[in-house]
Amino acid sequence: QVQLVESGGGLVQPGGSLTLSCAASGFTLDYYAIGWFRQAPGKGREGVSCISAGGGVTTYTDSVKGRFTISRDNAKNTVHLQMNTLKPGDTAVYYCAADRRIRGCSSWQNSYDVWGHGTQVTVSS
């Protein structure tokens, strides 16, 4: 069964850190760009970060630049999102998704074929 499973979410105080993981099963991530998206209550889903299949291209939405770092370990079929200096505005359900493309990242959500079920991140004192 082809699936992505996110983990690592939780409750953290403002200024704290979390690392999200996205583990694939049933397929290899080698030929997939991986994106992280988030959806806050009452808002639409937005792209947060993406890493290309080879890891050479990474993108970040402006609001997380300098605070979040995306990385991938193809040997472990896993992608990570290190989130530092978290703010209440980062509170959302975070999803990872896979897009079969060799080069670059797409900002178009419809490009992504496989989606995880999400993990909740809550930033609050």
Coordinates of C-alpha atoms in Angstrom, one line a residue:
Q1 CA 0.0 0.0 0.0
V2 CA 1.4 3.4 -1.1
Q3 CA 1.3 5.8 1.8
L4 CA 3.0 8.7 3.6
V5 CA 2.9 9.0 7.4
E6 CA 3.8 12.1 9.2
S7 CA 5.0 12.2 12.8
G8 CA 6.6 14.6 15.3
G9 CA 3.8 17.1 15.8
G10 CA 2.7 18.3 19.2
L11 CA 2.3 21.2 21.6
V12 CA 5.2 23.6 21.9
Q13 CA 5.7 27.0 23.5
P14 CA 6.5 30.0 21.3
G15 CA 10.2 30.0 20.5
G16 CA 10.4 26.3 20.7
S17 CA 11.3 23.7 18.1
L18 CA 9.9 20.6 16.6
T19 CA 11.0 18.2 13.9
L20 CA 8.4 16.6 11.6
S21 CA 9.1 13.4 9.8
C22 CA 7.4 12.0 6.7
A23 CA 8.0 8.3 6.1
A24 CA 7.0 6.6 2.9
S25 CA 5.9 3.0 2.5
G26 CA 5.0 1.0 -0.5
F27 CA 7.1 3.1 -2.8
T28 CA 10.6 4.7 -2.9
L29 CA 11.0 8.5 -2.6
D30 CA 14.0 8.6 -4.9
Y31 CA 12.1 10.0 -7.8
Y32 CA 9.8 12.2 -5.9
A33 CA 9.9 15.8 -4.8
I34 CA 8.4 16.1 -1.3
G35 CA 6.4 19.1 -0.1
W36 CA 5.2 20.1 3.3
F37 CA 1.9 21.9 3.5
R38 CA -0.2 23.2 6.4
Q39 CA -3.7 24.1 7.1
A40 CA -4.7 26.4 10.0
P41 CA -8.2 26.4 11.4
G42 CA -10.5 28.3 9.0
K43 CA -7.9 28.8 6.4
G44 CA -6.9 27.1 3.2
R45 CA -4.0 24.8 2.8
E46 CA -0.7 26.5 2.0
G47 CA 2.7 25.3 0.9
V48 CA 5.4 25.5 3.5
S49 CA 8.5 23.9 2.0
C50 CA 9.6 21.5 -0.7
I51 CA 12.7 19.5 -1.5
S52 CA 13.5 18.1 -4.9
A53 CA 14.1 14.4 -5.6
G54 CA 17.9 14.7 -5.4
G55 CA 17.8 17.2 -2.6
G56 CA 19.5 19.9 -4.5
V57 CA 16.6 22.3 -4.6
T58 CA 14.7 23.5 -1.5
T59 CA 12.0 26.1 -1.3
Y60 CA 10.3 27.8 1.6
T61 CA 7.4 30.1 2.0
D62 CA 8.5 33.6 3.1
S63 CA 7.0 33.3 6.6
V64 CA 9.2 30.3 7.5
K65 CA 12.5 31.3 5.8
G66 CA 15.4 31.2 8.2
R67 CA 13.3 29.2 10.8
F68 CA 12.5 25.9 9.0
T69 CA 14.8 23.5 7.3
I70 CA 13.8 20.6 5.0
S71 CA 16.0 17.6 4.5
R72 CA 15.7 14.1 3.1
D73 CA 17.3 10.7 3.7
N74 CA 16.5 8.6 0.7
A75 CA 18.2 5.6 2.3
K76 CA 15.6 5.7 5.0
N77 CA 12.8 6.8 2.7
T78 CA 12.1 9.8 4.9
V79 CA 11.9 13.5 4.8
H80 CA 12.2 15.9 7.7
L81 CA 11.1 19.4 8.5
Q82 CA 13.1 21.0 11.3
M83 CA 11.1 23.9 12.7
N84 CA 12.8 26.4 15.0
T85 CA 11.6 29.6 16.7
L86 CA 8.0 28.5 16.3
K87 CA 5.3 31.2 16.5
P88 CA 1.6 30.9 17.3
G89 CA 0.9 31.6 13.6
D90 CA 2.6 28.3 12.8
T91 CA -0.2 26.4 14.4
A92 CA -1.8 24.1 11.9
V93 CA -2.1 20.6 10.6
Y94 CA 1.0 19.8 8.7
Y95 CA 0.9 17.4 5.7
C96 CA 3.6 15.9 3.5
A97 CA 3.0 15.0 -0.1
A98 CA 4.9 13.4 -2.9
D99 CA 5.2 14.6 -6.5
R100 CA 6.9 12.3 -9.1
R101 CA 9.4 14.7 -10.7
I102 CA 13.1 14.4 -11.2
R103 CA 13.9 18.1 -11.0
G104 CA 12.7 21.0 -8.9
C105 CA 9.6 21.5 -6.9
S106 CA 6.1 22.4 -7.9
S107 CA 4.1 25.0 -5.9
W108 CA 0.9 23.6 -7.5
Q109 CA -0.8 21.3 -5.0
N110 CA -2.5 19.3 -7.7
S111 CA 1.0 18.1 -8.8
Y112 CA 1.2 16.0 -5.7
D113 CA 0.0 12.5 -6.1
V114 CA 0.3 11.0 -2.6
W115 CA -0.6 12.7 0.6
G116 CA -0.3 11.9 4.3
H117 CA -3.0 12.3 6.8
G118 CA -1.3 15.1 8.7
T119 CA 0.1 15.8 12.1
Q120 CA -1.0 18.6 14.4
V121 CA 1.4 21.3 15.5
T122 CA 0.2 23.7 18.2
V123 CA 2.3 26.7 19.3
S124 CA 0.9 28.1 22.5
S125 CA 2.0 29.3 25.9

